[in-house]
Amino acid sequence: MKKIIILLSFCLLFIAGADAQSWLNKLGNAAKEAAKNTVERRVEQKAEEVTEKTLNKAEESVTRREVTEEEADMEEEASREETTGKARQTASQKLVSTSQYDFVPGDKILYFEDFSQDAIGDFPALWTTDGSGEVKTVNIAPGKWFHLNGDNACYCYTRQIDFPDNFIVEFDIIPDEEFGHGIQFTLYQDEEGKPKEMNDGLFPGVAGLHIVASHDRWETNGYKDSEDWITGSATRNPVIREQENHVIIWIQKRRVRIYHQNAKVLDMPTNIYPDVKFNRIRFSGWDRHSAPLVSNIKITTASPDTRSKLITEGRLITYGITFDVNKAEVKAESFGTLKNIAEVLKENESVRVKIVGHTDSDGDDAKNLELSQRRAESVKNELVTRFGIDASRMETDGAGETSPVAPNDTPANKALNRRVEFVKL
């Protein structure tokens, strides 16, 4: 930059000097030297002025550039802070995304199976197949698991289930490494007078609903004899290979909602044909190139009359508040039930309740008692911190295995005994 400024200055001196020489020739010899000196001084002064202006402009340009760069840095930093703030806000919002768990399991368990009574290596006693399968344990999750590892096989529960119009199905699934086209879970209606323990048809019964859980999507297919299919699909939160996934399906007459990973992933308002009466369940791996493991299959009624049970009858039994095995932390899928109870308590501000935890008879008596007490405390803490219920309105207690509502002789009965009760004081 300096070299350019000096060069410009010399050019200016040269041009100005040429003009001055022409003028000097017209002057007399007597004034020539004085005029020459005057011109040289003026040229030098002019050059200095030009040089100073040029340097000032250069300095101003550099300063402006530095200021601009500093402002840009400040803007970039502010943008980063704003982005970080938004990211933090988004992360905070994701923490409460479990509000989309809007389902509320009822006070009746229609079916439960964790294969705990089946021996490792055996085929489950109450299921059948046209292929093969066996009960196993895995290294990433507790309990026993039914491995659906037959080639193109179907797996049917051998007994009918009396489904109401409004119910919830839950199960845990560990997809295998390949899990090509996922697994198909089907609710269907047997042909009247012609029940089948084993139904390997592509569309079993007279009507039904196929639900496909795969590694990249969800698919649903409502079907009925001589009718077109009613299909649905979604790509949000598909099941993850070689991990434990908890799938929840809420059926409300014709409406189908599926939940996974703290989100509602599919909601089809008319996915089932009218007047279909489900009474069977099965899994199918036909042409799926998949061999997942499943466990903890639970079917309950849905949407209990919480207000009537708690306020009028004075006691609410819920199976919608759940915990992991031998743990007291409330699971995310309990959100809908807790929200429902909190709304009733807010509407009836004078009501006080006792929260009582219950377990089945598996394990040590003293540990079960202590676990049930901690679970009751966890429920209270959730109602206080998440829903703003006054802590003074709630007491907690744990009964352990001392107050069963059914014999602890089958997985289904044990599931009935694992519950949380709210007793009006």
mmCIF file of N, CA and C in Angstrom, residues 53 91 242 331 382:
data_model
loop_
_atom_site.group_PDB
_atom_site.id
_atom_site.type_symbol
_atom_site.label_atom_id
_atom_site.label_comp_id
_atom_site.label_asym_id
_atom_site.label_seq_id
_atom_site.Cartn_x
_atom_site.Cartn_y
_atom_site.Cartn_z
ATOM 1 N N LYS A 53 -3.709 12.918 2.388
ATOM 2 C CA LYS A 53 -5.089 12.484 2.160
ATOM 3 C C LYS A 53 -5.149 11.005 1.803
ATOM 4 N N ALA A 91 -33.747 -28.326 23.313
ATOM 5 C CA ALA A 91 -33.432 -29.481 24.146
ATOM 6 C C ALA A 91 -34.358 -29.534 25.344
ATOM 7 N N GLU A 242 -31.100 -54.266 17.306
ATOM 8 C CA GLU A 242 -30.274 -54.748 18.407
ATOM 9 C C GLU A 242 -30.352 -53.868 19.653
ATOM 10 N N LYS A 331 -41.517 -44.434 34.608
ATOM 11 C CA LYS A 331 -41.190 -44.475 33.183
ATOM 12 C C LYS A 331 -41.992 -43.420 32.410
ATOM 13 N N GLU A 382 -43.382 -36.890 41.153
ATOM 14 C CA GLU A 382 -43.786 -36.524 39.794
ATOM 15 C C GLU A 382 -44.987 -35.591 39.813
#
